[in-house]
Amino acid sequence: MEMLITVVVISYNSGNTIAETLHSILEQTYDKENIEVIISDDGSQDDTLLVAQEWKNQNQAFFKEIIIISHKKNKGVAANCNQGWRLASGKWIKTIAADDLLLPDCLKHNVCFVSNNPEAKIVFSDMIPFIGNIYQAPIVHDKNKILCNQQQQFNNILSECYLLAPTAFINNEVLKEVGYADESYPMIEDYPLWFKCLSNGYLLSYLEETTVLYRKGDSLSQQGTRIGNASYLESFYNFQKEKIWPKLPLSKILKKWDDYLLFKQRILWIRFFGNKVTLPYLILQKSLFLIRPYRLYSFAKKIMNK
């Protein structure tokens, strides 16, 4: 008998894309009678919930369960993830943003992997970015960073969040044990969660398959023509300062200055000049590179290792 899997769809004003996301769940080759779908919304002001309800009405019979839940007001992505995760009945949880898509064999590949690797508790794979109908080259994990021992994985995450969050497939019991996403950082759910998992001694596993289509564009963390979302930048910086910095070895002490400078550069520019990436902003960004010794060191190290 196949195990129950929960797919948690994270939505916020996703009326234009959530139908595609939900359709990608319907297209899964894994037995849909063993799929629980939870649509967790963060107080959308558009027709996200109407689209979700219509999809539920049409497809309820195919799945183990379809649950729709929403905050009355926007609380941030961390609280939204927790809202869905806490309702999950599946042994494993696959989280997908309501603008990304699961490839048809996503669940099948992940379940096969964890069945063959019973020690695996947190699994990452690869993804294909797309814009409209244009698909780009797959983004794959750096094997040197993920195919290593648990201590080295932890050391690596102190330098950067090198994990492809849209591909994560996580055991429900792990989420319960580490206390779910850290809502102290409302606009980021992934980096603090991986930090907690590694801090609790969990090993990250790597499935060498492409499992997700990742929509590039105006998301919280990636914005092509904008400098960034100020709330996201603040959550990210506060997490670095409060959780990452105290764990940094002396060899990475300059990272504190680098994180601080990068945060201030972005926040102050947004405050005084607006959120658009302009030529003067790019010139400032390149100029500041010269007073970021940690960045210079990391860049030189990367060149030398090639």
XYZ file of C-alpha atoms in Angstrom:
306
model
C 0.000 0.000 0.000
C 1.353 3.434 -0.984
C 1.982 5.952 1.801
C -0.144 9.061 2.260
C 1.522 12.226 0.960
C 0.348 15.745 1.763
C 0.824 18.449 -0.857
C 0.616 21.885 0.752
C -0.074 24.722 -1.678
C 1.023 28.111 -0.327
C -0.994 30.973 -1.800
C -1.332 34.714 -1.521
C -3.060 36.729 -4.250
C -2.339 33.849 -6.610
C -5.535 33.989 -8.644
C -3.674 34.165 -11.953
C -1.482 31.100 -11.344
C -2.993 28.768 -8.743
C -5.114 26.880 -11.294
C -1.912 25.783 -13.079
C -0.367 24.709 -9.795
C -3.418 22.675 -8.822
C -3.574 21.105 -12.263
C 0.015 19.935 -11.839
C -1.087 18.072 -8.700
C -3.932 16.488 -10.638
C -1.378 15.324 -13.230
C 0.738 13.413 -10.697
C 1.520 9.798 -11.608
C 1.432 8.896 -7.914
C -1.856 7.342 -6.768
C -4.090 10.333 -6.084
C -6.118 8.358 -3.559
C -2.988 8.613 -1.397
C -2.571 12.351 -1.879
C -3.976 14.882 0.569
C -4.097 18.439 -0.778
C -4.051 21.404 1.602
C -4.416 24.872 0.104
C -3.119 27.324 2.694
C -3.901 30.950 1.913
C -2.565 34.072 3.583
C -5.570 36.359 3.345
C -5.694 36.851 -0.430
C -7.611 39.876 -1.694
C -8.125 38.523 -5.208
C -10.034 35.459 -6.458
C -7.492 32.872 -5.242
C -9.935 31.201 -2.872
C -12.736 31.140 -5.463
C -10.450 29.420 -7.976
C -9.300 26.964 -5.289
C -12.857 26.159 -4.225
C -13.962 25.576 -7.816
C -11.014 23.205 -8.338
C -11.870 21.368 -5.126
C -15.491 20.926 -6.216
C -14.387 19.460 -9.533
C -11.630 17.165 -8.238
C -12.507 16.180 -4.664
C -13.344 12.602 -5.694
C -9.847 11.929 -7.059
C -7.941 12.672 -3.837
C -7.834 11.400 -0.290
C -8.805 14.876 0.912
C -8.752 18.499 -0.253
C -8.665 21.140 2.463
C -8.793 24.913 1.961
C -7.838 27.191 4.840
C -7.078 30.903 4.956
C -5.896 33.561 7.363
C -8.302 36.463 7.769
C -5.387 38.860 7.293
C -1.923 38.525 5.832
C 0.597 37.103 8.335
C 3.568 36.283 6.125
C 4.852 33.167 4.407
C 6.207 31.474 7.559
C 2.817 31.558 9.309
C 1.098 30.521 6.091
C 3.319 27.453 5.735
C 2.722 26.529 9.366
C -1.024 26.845 8.887
C -0.875 24.189 6.181
C 1.812 21.975 7.704
C 0.025 21.633 11.032
C -3.040 20.203 9.267
C -1.054 17.656 7.267
C -1.947 13.999 7.807
C 0.599 12.579 5.359
C 3.803 10.877 6.390
C 5.646 13.157 3.983
C 4.927 16.744 2.971
C 5.538 18.333 -0.405
C 5.165 22.111 -0.288
C 4.595 24.090 -3.470
C 4.030 27.819 -3.979
C 0.833 28.650 -5.824
C 2.763 29.923 -8.818
C 5.115 26.940 -9.247
C 4.350 23.551 -10.788
C 5.073 19.943 -9.879
C 6.420 17.836 -12.722
C 4.219 14.739 -13.258
C 6.620 12.294 -11.557
C 7.535 14.600 -8.664
C 5.799 12.647 -5.906
C 6.577 9.292 -7.465
C 10.314 10.043 -7.651
C 10.428 11.355 -4.080
C 8.489 8.451 -2.600
C 10.660 5.955 -4.467
C 13.769 7.681 -3.131
C 12.707 7.658 0.524
C 11.499 4.062 0.219
C 14.945 3.032 -1.028
C 16.741 5.297 1.453
C 14.928 4.835 4.790
C 17.450 7.071 6.593
C 16.345 10.053 4.473
C 14.152 12.583 6.289
C 14.632 15.777 4.244
C 15.066 15.437 0.488
C 16.031 18.040 -2.104
C 16.077 17.668 -5.875
C 16.498 19.944 -8.912
C 14.181 22.344 -10.718
C 13.572 24.061 -14.036
C 12.952 27.841 -13.996
C 10.467 29.268 -16.460
C 9.022 32.599 -17.536
C 5.726 32.311 -19.395
C 6.231 29.534 -21.937
C 10.021 29.828 -21.948
C 11.848 27.130 -20.018
C 15.430 27.672 -18.953
C 18.249 25.270 -18.148
C 17.677 23.220 -14.977
C 19.040 24.565 -11.707
C 20.870 21.755 -9.959
C 22.301 21.493 -6.480
C 26.022 21.850 -5.917
C 26.957 18.287 -5.036
C 29.986 19.456 -3.067
C 27.655 21.266 -0.687
C 24.854 18.725 -0.302
C 26.565 15.345 -0.810
C 28.708 15.634 2.297
C 28.438 14.768 5.969
C 25.932 16.457 8.258
C 28.469 18.729 9.958
C 29.751 19.994 6.625
C 26.181 20.638 5.461
C 25.686 22.758 8.571
C 28.942 24.634 7.975
C 27.880 25.288 4.388
C 24.539 26.793 5.390
C 26.310 29.297 7.615
C 27.752 30.807 4.437
C 24.622 30.751 2.282
C 21.273 29.082 1.763
C 22.395 26.805 -1.040
C 19.238 24.663 -1.032
C 16.477 24.798 -3.647
C 13.466 25.259 -1.376
C 10.770 24.587 -4.034
C 12.078 21.022 -4.373
C 11.975 20.116 -0.670
C 10.232 16.915 0.415
C 10.168 16.599 4.196
C 9.047 14.030 6.727
C 6.086 15.248 8.778
C 7.656 14.103 12.060
C 10.733 16.231 11.379
C 8.600 19.360 11.038
C 6.865 18.571 14.310
C 10.148 17.965 16.126
C 11.853 21.186 15.003
C 8.722 23.281 15.606
C 7.808 24.120 12.008
C 8.814 27.420 10.372
C 10.142 30.167 12.636
C 7.506 32.916 12.627
C 9.986 35.335 14.182
C 11.054 35.862 10.568
C 7.654 36.220 8.886
C 8.769 36.641 5.289
C 11.181 33.689 5.034
C 10.219 30.110 5.748
C 13.042 28.123 4.192
C 16.468 29.286 5.434
C 15.514 29.309 9.154
C 13.856 25.896 8.753
C 16.901 24.251 7.158
C 19.066 25.867 9.844
C 16.859 24.338 12.568
C 16.865 20.921 10.914
C 20.650 20.878 10.594
C 21.024 22.225 14.139
C 18.938 19.259 15.300
C 21.300 16.824 13.611
C 19.265 15.947 10.527
C 21.121 15.019 7.334
C 19.915 16.487 4.048
C 19.470 14.010 1.189
C 19.734 14.650 -2.534
C 17.544 13.134 -5.237
C 19.182 13.666 -8.623
C 15.963 14.283 -10.507
C 14.204 17.388 -11.785
C 10.897 17.549 -9.932
C 9.598 21.131 -10.012
C 8.992 23.962 -12.462
C 9.927 27.222 -10.739
C 8.240 30.376 -11.979
C 10.666 33.296 -12.134
C 9.346 36.789 -11.714
C 7.913 39.104 -9.113
C 8.107 36.803 -6.100
C 9.011 37.836 -2.553
C 12.658 36.865 -2.820
C 13.338 37.286 -6.532
C 12.353 40.382 -8.421
C 13.940 41.089 -11.784
C 13.418 44.862 -12.069
C 13.042 45.578 -8.356
C 15.705 45.681 -5.651
C 13.594 43.552 -3.365
C 10.722 43.331 -0.929
C 11.673 45.406 2.139
C 9.871 43.109 4.578
C 11.633 40.094 3.099
C 15.017 41.831 3.325
C 14.407 42.701 6.976
C 13.368 39.141 7.872
C 16.401 37.751 6.068
C 18.851 40.149 7.732
C 17.390 39.638 11.222
C 17.715 35.881 10.803
C 21.333 36.201 9.743
C 22.142 38.504 12.664
C 20.323 36.486 15.335
C 20.934 32.890 14.216
C 23.765 32.675 11.698
C 26.257 35.184 13.116
C 26.569 33.554 16.573
C 27.531 30.258 14.889
C 30.127 31.675 12.500
C 33.720 30.480 12.964
C 36.470 33.096 13.183
C 37.409 32.375 9.576
C 34.023 33.791 8.488
C 33.830 36.745 10.868
C 33.943 39.209 7.959
C 30.628 37.823 6.748
C 28.904 39.947 9.405
C 30.141 43.136 7.760
C 29.177 41.789 4.346
C 25.632 40.948 5.453
C 25.221 44.327 7.157
C 26.519 46.321 4.192
C 24.373 44.472 1.676
C 21.245 44.930 3.792
C 21.831 48.651 4.366
C 22.652 49.232 0.711
C 19.319 47.788 -0.388
C 17.087 49.148 2.383
C 18.451 52.711 2.234
C 18.242 52.842 -1.544
C 14.626 51.648 -1.460
C 13.809 54.222 1.222
C 15.365 57.234 -0.519
C 15.342 56.416 -4.223
C 12.640 53.791 -4.735
C 12.588 50.077 -5.463
C 13.583 50.062 -9.125
C 16.942 48.690 -10.271
C 18.565 51.627 -12.079
C 21.987 52.272 -13.586
C 23.112 54.392 -10.569
C 22.047 51.566 -8.255
C 24.042 49.028 -10.259
C 27.090 51.320 -10.200
C 26.803 51.652 -6.405
C 26.411 47.899 -6.077
C 29.588 47.243 -8.087
C 31.508 49.942 -6.187
C 30.612 48.501 -2.784
C 32.076 45.193 -3.893
C 35.493 46.723 -3.209
C 34.743 47.214 0.490
C 33.282 43.749 0.988
C 36.372 41.692 1.912
C 34.388 38.533 2.612
C 32.798 38.726 -0.817
C 36.178 39.365 -2.422
C 37.625 36.373 -0.577
C 34.720 34.118 -1.605
C 35.006 35.263 -5.219
C 38.774 34.645 -5.306
C 38.331 31.218 -3.689
C 35.740 30.252 -6.265
C 38.063 31.262 -9.118
C 40.979 29.338 -7.628
C 38.871 26.180 -7.236
C 37.931 26.101 -10.916
